[in-house]
Amino acid sequence: SQQGEEDPQALSIQEGENATMNCSYKTSINNLQWYRQNSGRGLVHLILIRSNEREKHSGRLRVTLDTSKKSSSLLITASRAADTASYFCAPCQGGSEKLVFGKGMKLTVNP
Amino acid sequence: GAVVSQHPSWVICKSGTSVKIECRSLDFQATTMFWYRQFPKQSLMLMATSNEGSKATYEQGVEKDKFLINHASLTLSTLTVTSAHPEDSSFYICSALDKVVNQPQHFGDGTRLSIL
């Protein structure tokens, strides 16, 4: 298992703006997953992108994956105050592998 | 979508008490469940991997006699914090992995444990 490193560690934006966060990892993966954690709650799975995919969309979320650079990005468009949360990426080599989480990225969307 | 129920959500008890936390997958079968611990403003730290019908695999530094894990069925894993002390106060989160390949983990809503 490997840990993803999110960047930046914190981001504060105004409602309506887009938020971009990046994730870097070190060794080859089968898929990469993004999760959100609201304060005091469990994690919510947002999106899973497989190693043979370059881009994936889900509602206001857009995830890209560049396996040559070992990096992924998560874009949240037209942000809302309810998007305020910590976001984590989890590179996964597949199977029933455990996930190792980094420090995450704390997003604050100001109304 | 897949739902994982974690119970209780909050527990306060005296030092020396043992506390059991349940993690249930409600609409899928989970051969593997994971237990995490999170201190305030920190990331999740994996404590152990729980496989149905076999012994749990603990991460380095996690005391197996302190944190007892039982995964008796494909939908239920339990974590028992034995003889809890104030330093065990934390936010405990479970997740469950669908036995279907290449699925994400589904997380419970966490249990806030406060030991007085």
PDB file of C-alpha atoms in Angstrom:
ATOM      1  CA  SER A   1       0.000   0.000   0.000  1.00  0.00           C
ATOM      2  CA  GLN A   2       1.124   3.542  -0.562  1.00  0.00           C
ATOM      3  CA  GLN A   3       0.034   6.900   0.647  1.00  0.00           C
ATOM      4  CA  GLY A   4      -1.065   9.688  -1.623  1.00  0.00           C
ATOM      5  CA  GLU A   5       0.111  13.215  -0.939  1.00  0.00           C
ATOM      6  CA  GLU A   6      -2.483  15.931  -1.438  1.00  0.00           C
ATOM      7  CA  ASP A   7      -1.555  19.428  -2.462  1.00  0.00           C
ATOM      8  CA  PRO A   8      -2.299  22.089  -1.366  1.00  0.00           C
ATOM      9  CA  GLN A   9      -2.957  21.106   2.241  1.00  0.00           C
ATOM     10  CA  ALA A  10      -5.535  23.846   2.585  1.00  0.00           C
ATOM     11  CA  LEU A  11      -7.577  25.953   0.185  1.00  0.00           C
ATOM     12  CA  SER A  12     -10.083  28.681   0.850  1.00  0.00           C
ATOM     13  CA  ILE A  13     -12.312  29.941  -1.967  1.00  0.00           C
ATOM     14  CA  GLN A  14     -15.575  31.764  -2.538  1.00  0.00           C
ATOM     15  CA  GLU A  15     -18.777  29.998  -3.422  1.00  0.00           C
ATOM     16  CA  GLY A  16     -19.076  29.579  -7.165  1.00  0.00           C
ATOM     17  CA  GLU A  17     -15.349  29.318  -7.776  1.00  0.00           C
ATOM     18  CA  ASN A  18     -13.646  26.143  -8.880  1.00  0.00           C
ATOM     19  CA  ALA A  19     -11.377  24.177  -6.560  1.00  0.00           C
ATOM     20  CA  THR A  20      -8.494  22.061  -7.775  1.00  0.00           C
ATOM     21  CA  MET A  21      -6.494  19.688  -5.666  1.00  0.00           C
ATOM     22  CA  ASN A  22      -3.650  17.439  -6.670  1.00  0.00           C
ATOM     23  CA  CYS A  23      -2.455  14.056  -5.549  1.00  0.00           C
ATOM     24  CA  SER A  24       0.940  12.481  -6.104  1.00  0.00           C
ATOM     25  CA  TYR A  25       1.982   8.897  -5.469  1.00  0.00           C
ATOM     26  CA  LYS A  26       5.102   6.829  -5.903  1.00  0.00           C
ATOM     27  CA  THR A  27       4.511   3.395  -7.401  1.00  0.00           C
ATOM     28  CA  SER A  28       2.246   1.962 -10.077  1.00  0.00           C
ATOM     29  CA  ILE A  29      -1.428   1.607  -9.293  1.00  0.00           C
ATOM     30  CA  ASN A  30      -4.523  -0.248 -10.377  1.00  0.00           C
ATOM     31  CA  ASN A  31      -6.825   2.619  -9.502  1.00  0.00           C
ATOM     32  CA  LEU A  32      -6.932   5.832  -7.531  1.00  0.00           C
ATOM     33  CA  GLN A  33      -9.811   6.850  -5.294  1.00  0.00           C
ATOM     34  CA  TRP A  34     -10.911  10.204  -3.954  1.00  0.00           C
ATOM     35  CA  TYR A  35     -12.812  10.576  -0.708  1.00  0.00           C
ATOM     36  CA  ARG A  36     -14.395  13.459   1.191  1.00  0.00           C
ATOM     37  CA  GLN A  37     -14.693  13.785   4.941  1.00  0.00           C
ATOM     38  CA  ASN A  38     -16.999  16.293   6.540  1.00  0.00           C
ATOM     39  CA  SER A  39     -16.001  17.351  10.023  1.00  0.00           C
ATOM     40  CA  GLY A  40     -16.744  14.636  12.572  1.00  0.00           C
ATOM     41  CA  ARG A  41     -18.034  12.180  10.002  1.00  0.00           C
ATOM     42  CA  GLY A  42     -16.803   9.146   8.102  1.00  0.00           C
ATOM     43  CA  LEU A  43     -15.370   9.254   4.610  1.00  0.00           C
ATOM     44  CA  VAL A  44     -17.565   9.415   1.559  1.00  0.00           C
ATOM     45  CA  HIS A  45     -16.327   7.853  -1.639  1.00  0.00           C
ATOM     46  CA  LEU A  46     -16.390  10.387  -4.477  1.00  0.00           C
ATOM     47  CA  ILE A  47     -14.867   8.781  -7.511  1.00  0.00           C
ATOM     48  CA  LEU A  48     -12.614   5.925  -8.587  1.00  0.00           C
ATOM     49  CA  ILE A  49     -10.446   6.232 -11.658  1.00  0.00           C
ATOM     50  CA  ARG A  50      -8.715   3.178 -13.098  1.00  0.00           C
ATOM     51  CA  SER A  51      -5.152   3.181 -14.330  1.00  0.00           C
ATOM     52  CA  ASN A  52      -6.263   2.892 -17.959  1.00  0.00           C
ATOM     53  CA  GLU A  53      -8.515   5.941 -17.672  1.00  0.00           C
ATOM     54  CA  ARG A  54      -7.290   9.496 -18.112  1.00  0.00           C
ATOM     55  CA  GLU A  55     -10.337  11.475 -17.091  1.00  0.00           C
ATOM     56  CA  LYS A  56     -13.595  10.837 -15.342  1.00  0.00           C
ATOM     57  CA  HIS A  57     -16.588  13.003 -14.506  1.00  0.00           C
ATOM     58  CA  SER A  58     -19.243  12.745 -11.840  1.00  0.00           C
ATOM     59  CA  GLY A  59     -21.595  15.700 -11.500  1.00  0.00           C
ATOM     60  CA  ARG A  60     -19.481  18.733 -10.586  1.00  0.00           C
ATOM     61  CA  LEU A  61     -16.399  16.569 -10.088  1.00  0.00           C
ATOM     62  CA  ARG A  62     -13.719  16.001 -12.676  1.00  0.00           C
ATOM     63  CA  VAL A  63     -10.800  13.713 -11.986  1.00  0.00           C
ATOM     64  CA  THR A  64      -7.746  13.271 -14.145  1.00  0.00           C
ATOM     65  CA  LEU A  65      -5.013  10.683 -13.884  1.00  0.00           C
ATOM     66  CA  ASP A  66      -1.542  10.869 -15.360  1.00  0.00           C
ATOM     67  CA  THR A  67       0.205   7.575 -14.670  1.00  0.00           C
ATOM     68  CA  SER A  68       3.429   8.761 -16.307  1.00  0.00           C
ATOM     69  CA  LYS A  69       3.677  11.563 -13.758  1.00  0.00           C
ATOM     70  CA  LYS A  70       2.093   9.484 -10.999  1.00  0.00           C
ATOM     71  CA  SER A  71      -0.381  12.204 -10.255  1.00  0.00           C
ATOM     72  CA  SER A  72      -4.085  12.865 -10.179  1.00  0.00           C
ATOM     73  CA  SER A  73      -6.186  15.963  -9.839  1.00  0.00           C
ATOM     74  CA  LEU A  74      -9.687  16.562  -8.542  1.00  0.00           C
ATOM     75  CA  LEU A  75     -11.591  19.566  -9.814  1.00  0.00           C
ATOM     76  CA  ILE A  76     -14.778  20.714  -8.133  1.00  0.00           C
ATOM     77  CA  THR A  77     -16.637  23.186 -10.316  1.00  0.00           C
ATOM     78  CA  ALA A  78     -19.055  25.854  -9.125  1.00  0.00           C
ATOM     79  CA  SER A  79     -18.237  25.146  -5.506  1.00  0.00           C
ATOM     80  CA  ARG A  80     -20.828  25.381  -2.748  1.00  0.00           C
ATOM     81  CA  ALA A  81     -20.505  25.978   0.966  1.00  0.00           C
ATOM     82  CA  ALA A  82     -21.512  22.340   1.440  1.00  0.00           C
ATOM     83  CA  ASP A  83     -18.304  21.282  -0.337  1.00  0.00           C
ATOM     84  CA  THR A  84     -16.372  22.458   2.712  1.00  0.00           C
ATOM     85  CA  ALA A  85     -14.595  19.314   3.893  1.00  0.00           C
ATOM     86  CA  SER A  86     -11.302  17.467   3.875  1.00  0.00           C
ATOM     87  CA  TYR A  87     -10.460  15.600   0.700  1.00  0.00           C
ATOM     88  CA  PHE A  88      -8.241  12.535   0.512  1.00  0.00           C
ATOM     89  CA  CYS A  89      -6.771  10.600  -2.371  1.00  0.00           C
ATOM     90  CA  ALA A  90      -5.959   6.910  -2.064  1.00  0.00           C
ATOM     91  CA  PRO A  91      -3.776   5.204  -4.658  1.00  0.00           C
ATOM     92  CA  CYS A  92      -4.642   1.527  -4.804  1.00  0.00           C
ATOM     93  CA  GLN A  93      -2.837  -1.433  -6.271  1.00  0.00           C
ATOM     94  CA  GLY A  94      -6.007  -3.485  -6.367  1.00  0.00           C
ATOM     95  CA  GLY A  95      -7.578  -6.456  -4.698  1.00  0.00           C
ATOM     96  CA  SER A  96      -8.540  -6.169  -1.070  1.00  0.00           C
ATOM     97  CA  GLU A  97      -5.633  -3.893  -0.415  1.00  0.00           C
ATOM     98  CA  LYS A  98      -5.783  -1.585   2.537  1.00  0.00           C
ATOM     99  CA  LEU A  99      -5.842   2.133   1.846  1.00  0.00           C
ATOM    100  CA  VAL A 100      -3.337   4.451   3.436  1.00  0.00           C
ATOM    101  CA  PHE A 101      -4.430   8.046   3.788  1.00  0.00           C
ATOM    102  CA  GLY A 102      -2.282  11.153   3.789  1.00  0.00           C
ATOM    103  CA  LYS A 103      -2.999  14.405   5.547  1.00  0.00           C
ATOM    104  CA  GLY A 104      -5.687  15.377   3.095  1.00  0.00           C
ATOM    105  CA  MET A 105      -6.623  18.751   1.724  1.00  0.00           C
ATOM    106  CA  LYS A 106      -8.880  20.974   3.768  1.00  0.00           C
ATOM    107  CA  LEU A 107     -11.228  22.912   1.516  1.00  0.00           C
ATOM    108  CA  THR A 108     -13.192  25.867   2.831  1.00  0.00           C
ATOM    109  CA  VAL A 109     -15.858  27.355   0.600  1.00  0.00           C
ATOM    110  CA  ASN A 110     -17.022  30.698   1.885  1.00  0.00           C
ATOM    111  CA  PRO A 111     -20.627  31.711   1.188  1.00  0.00           C
TER     112      PRO A 111
ATOM    113  CA  GLY B   1     -25.371   3.196  -2.993  1.00  0.00           C
ATOM    114  CA  ALA B   2     -23.571   0.930  -0.572  1.00  0.00           C
ATOM    115  CA  VAL B   3     -24.203   1.702   3.066  1.00  0.00           C
ATOM    116  CA  VAL B   4     -22.090   0.923   6.091  1.00  0.00           C
ATOM    117  CA  SER B   5     -23.655   1.375   9.483  1.00  0.00           C
ATOM    118  CA  GLN B   6     -21.430   2.005  12.481  1.00  0.00           C
ATOM    119  CA  HIS B   7     -22.781   1.886  16.006  1.00  0.00           C
ATOM    120  CA  PRO B   8     -22.669   3.585  18.425  1.00  0.00           C
ATOM    121  CA  SER B   9     -21.909   7.014  17.015  1.00  0.00           C
ATOM    122  CA  TRP B  10     -20.795   8.420  20.343  1.00  0.00           C
ATOM    123  CA  VAL B  11     -19.913   6.820  23.638  1.00  0.00           C
ATOM    124  CA  ILE B  12     -18.654   8.245  26.899  1.00  0.00           C
ATOM    125  CA  CYS B  13     -17.543   5.888  29.608  1.00  0.00           C
ATOM    126  CA  LYS B  14     -15.323   5.513  32.619  1.00  0.00           C
ATOM    127  CA  SER B  15     -11.718   4.449  32.520  1.00  0.00           C
ATOM    128  CA  GLY B  16     -11.385   0.658  32.693  1.00  0.00           C
ATOM    129  CA  THR B  17     -14.572  -0.049  30.750  1.00  0.00           C
ATOM    130  CA  SER B  18     -14.527  -2.155  27.609  1.00  0.00           C
ATOM    131  CA  VAL B  19     -16.356  -0.699  24.643  1.00  0.00           C
ATOM    132  CA  LYS B  20     -17.640  -2.559  21.608  1.00  0.00           C
ATOM    133  CA  ILE B  21     -18.139  -0.835  18.264  1.00  0.00           C
ATOM    134  CA  GLU B  22     -20.091  -2.515  15.475  1.00  0.00           C
ATOM    135  CA  CYS B  23     -19.627  -2.102  11.757  1.00  0.00           C
ATOM    136  CA  ARG B  24     -22.261  -3.510   9.421  1.00  0.00           C
ATOM    137  CA  SER B  25     -22.490  -3.553   5.661  1.00  0.00           C
ATOM    138  CA  LEU B  26     -26.200  -3.154   4.980  1.00  0.00           C
ATOM    139  CA  ASP B  27     -26.635  -3.996   1.331  1.00  0.00           C
ATOM    140  CA  PHE B  28     -23.519  -5.842   0.282  1.00  0.00           C
ATOM    141  CA  GLN B  29     -21.230  -8.586   1.482  1.00  0.00           C
ATOM    142  CA  ALA B  30     -17.878  -7.515   2.803  1.00  0.00           C
ATOM    143  CA  THR B  31     -15.164 -10.110   3.020  1.00  0.00           C
ATOM    144  CA  THR B  32     -12.785  -7.435   4.269  1.00  0.00           C
ATOM    145  CA  MET B  33     -13.362  -4.623   6.710  1.00  0.00           C
ATOM    146  CA  PHE B  34     -10.886  -2.078   7.987  1.00  0.00           C
ATOM    147  CA  TRP B  35     -10.659  -0.208  11.261  1.00  0.00           C
ATOM    148  CA  TYR B  36      -9.161   3.274  11.440  1.00  0.00           C
ATOM    149  CA  ARG B  37      -8.462   5.708  14.201  1.00  0.00           C
ATOM    150  CA  GLN B  38      -8.379   9.478  13.805  1.00  0.00           C
ATOM    151  CA  PHE B  39      -7.140  12.071  16.257  1.00  0.00           C
ATOM    152  CA  PRO B  40      -8.351  15.677  15.968  1.00  0.00           C
ATOM    153  CA  LYS B  41      -7.114  17.437  12.845  1.00  0.00           C
ATOM    154  CA  GLN B  42      -5.111  14.417  11.764  1.00  0.00           C
ATOM    155  CA  SER B  43      -5.506  11.846   9.060  1.00  0.00           C
ATOM    156  CA  LEU B  44      -6.953   8.395   9.426  1.00  0.00           C
ATOM    157  CA  MET B  45      -4.552   5.794  10.721  1.00  0.00           C
ATOM    158  CA  LEU B  46      -5.249   2.212   9.790  1.00  0.00           C
ATOM    159  CA  MET B  47      -5.380  -0.008  12.856  1.00  0.00           C
ATOM    160  CA  ALA B  48      -6.236  -3.394  11.429  1.00  0.00           C
ATOM    161  CA  THR B  49      -7.649  -5.353   8.536  1.00  0.00           C
ATOM    162  CA  SER B  50     -10.466  -7.714   9.373  1.00  0.00           C
ATOM    163  CA  ASN B  51     -11.196 -10.701   7.160  1.00  0.00           C
ATOM    164  CA  GLU B  52     -14.346 -12.737   7.527  1.00  0.00           C
ATOM    165  CA  GLY B  53     -13.692 -16.009   9.277  1.00  0.00           C
ATOM    166  CA  SER B  54     -10.050 -15.398  10.049  1.00  0.00           C
ATOM    167  CA  LYS B  55      -7.868 -13.467  12.441  1.00  0.00           C
ATOM    168  CA  ALA B  56      -7.423  -9.760  11.928  1.00  0.00           C
ATOM    169  CA  THR B  57      -4.141  -8.339  10.681  1.00  0.00           C
ATOM    170  CA  TYR B  58      -2.926  -5.530  12.886  1.00  0.00           C
ATOM    171  CA  GLU B  59      -0.732  -2.621  11.837  1.00  0.00           C
ATOM    172  CA  GLN B  60       2.577  -2.109  13.542  1.00  0.00           C
ATOM    173  CA  GLY B  61       2.221  -0.581  16.964  1.00  0.00           C
ATOM    174  CA  VAL B  62      -1.419  -1.553  17.438  1.00  0.00           C
ATOM    175  CA  GLU B  63      -1.959  -3.867  20.405  1.00  0.00           C
ATOM    176  CA  LYS B  64      -4.099  -6.816  19.390  1.00  0.00           C
ATOM    177  CA  ASP B  65      -5.025  -7.590  22.986  1.00  0.00           C
ATOM    178  CA  LYS B  66      -6.157  -4.031  23.488  1.00  0.00           C
ATOM    179  CA  PHE B  67      -8.194  -3.755  20.322  1.00  0.00           C
ATOM    180  CA  LEU B  68     -10.070  -7.002  19.764  1.00  0.00           C
ATOM    181  CA  ILE B  69     -11.530  -7.477  16.321  1.00  0.00           C
ATOM    182  CA  ASN B  70     -14.089 -10.056  15.346  1.00  0.00           C
ATOM    183  CA  HIS B  71     -15.439 -10.532  11.824  1.00  0.00           C
ATOM    184  CA  ALA B  72     -17.965 -13.284  12.315  1.00  0.00           C
ATOM    185  CA  SER B  73     -20.039 -12.788   9.195  1.00  0.00           C
ATOM    186  CA  LEU B  74     -19.879 -11.184   5.768  1.00  0.00           C
ATOM    187  CA  THR B  75     -21.792  -8.180   7.044  1.00  0.00           C
ATOM    188  CA  LEU B  76     -20.497  -7.569  10.554  1.00  0.00           C
ATOM    189  CA  SER B  77     -17.180  -6.724  12.154  1.00  0.00           C
ATOM    190  CA  THR B  78     -16.729  -5.564  15.726  1.00  0.00           C
ATOM    191  CA  LEU B  79     -13.941  -3.676  17.444  1.00  0.00           C
ATOM    192  CA  THR B  80     -13.717  -3.960  21.214  1.00  0.00           C
ATOM    193  CA  VAL B  81     -11.511  -1.496  23.052  1.00  0.00           C
ATOM    194  CA  THR B  82     -10.657  -3.408  26.203  1.00  0.00           C
ATOM    195  CA  SER B  83     -10.045  -1.693  29.525  1.00  0.00           C
ATOM    196  CA  ALA B  84     -10.188   1.691  27.848  1.00  0.00           C
ATOM    197  CA  HIS B  85      -8.166   4.605  29.205  1.00  0.00           C
ATOM    198  CA  PRO B  86      -8.296   8.321  28.430  1.00  0.00           C
ATOM    199  CA  GLU B  87      -5.530   7.969  25.829  1.00  0.00           C
ATOM    200  CA  ASP B  88      -7.839   5.648  23.875  1.00  0.00           C
ATOM    201  CA  SER B  89     -10.245   8.532  23.371  1.00  0.00           C
ATOM    202  CA  SER B  90     -10.447   9.053  19.638  1.00  0.00           C
ATOM    203  CA  PHE B  91     -12.641   8.866  16.570  1.00  0.00           C
ATOM    204  CA  TYR B  92     -12.861   5.282  15.293  1.00  0.00           C
ATOM    205  CA  ILE B  93     -14.004   4.643  11.726  1.00  0.00           C
ATOM    206  CA  CYS B  94     -14.658   1.386   9.954  1.00  0.00           C
ATOM    207  CA  SER B  95     -14.846   0.681   6.260  1.00  0.00           C
ATOM    208  CA  ALA B  96     -16.038  -2.311   4.298  1.00  0.00           C
ATOM    209  CA  LEU B  97     -14.869  -3.639   0.985  1.00  0.00           C
ATOM    210  CA  ASP B  98     -17.389  -5.252  -1.335  1.00  0.00           C
ATOM    211  CA  LYS B  99     -16.276  -8.705  -2.390  1.00  0.00           C
ATOM    212  CA  VAL B 100     -16.784  -7.600  -5.993  1.00  0.00           C
ATOM    213  CA  VAL B 101     -13.399  -6.674  -7.425  1.00  0.00           C
ATOM    214  CA  ASN B 102     -12.301  -3.093  -8.003  1.00  0.00           C
ATOM    215  CA  GLN B 103     -14.874  -1.473  -5.796  1.00  0.00           C
ATOM    216  CA  PRO B 104     -14.148   1.407  -3.431  1.00  0.00           C
ATOM    217  CA  GLN B 105     -14.238   1.085   0.303  1.00  0.00           C
ATOM    218  CA  HIS B 106     -17.433   2.227   1.970  1.00  0.00           C
ATOM    219  CA  PHE B 107     -17.046   3.976   5.288  1.00  0.00           C
ATOM    220  CA  GLY B 108     -19.163   4.106   8.386  1.00  0.00           C
ATOM    221  CA  ASP B 109     -19.938   7.422  10.023  1.00  0.00           C
ATOM    222  CA  GLY B 110     -17.468   6.877  12.811  1.00  0.00           C
ATOM    223  CA  THR B 111     -17.679   6.434  16.568  1.00  0.00           C
ATOM    224  CA  ARG B 112     -16.485   9.128  18.896  1.00  0.00           C
ATOM    225  CA  LEU B 113     -15.107   7.479  21.998  1.00  0.00           C
ATOM    226  CA  SER B 114     -14.502   9.573  25.102  1.00  0.00           C
ATOM    227  CA  ILE B 115     -12.962   7.911  28.141  1.00  0.00           C
ATOM    228  CA  LEU B 116     -13.206   9.844  31.388  1.00  0.00           C
TER     229      LEU B 116
END
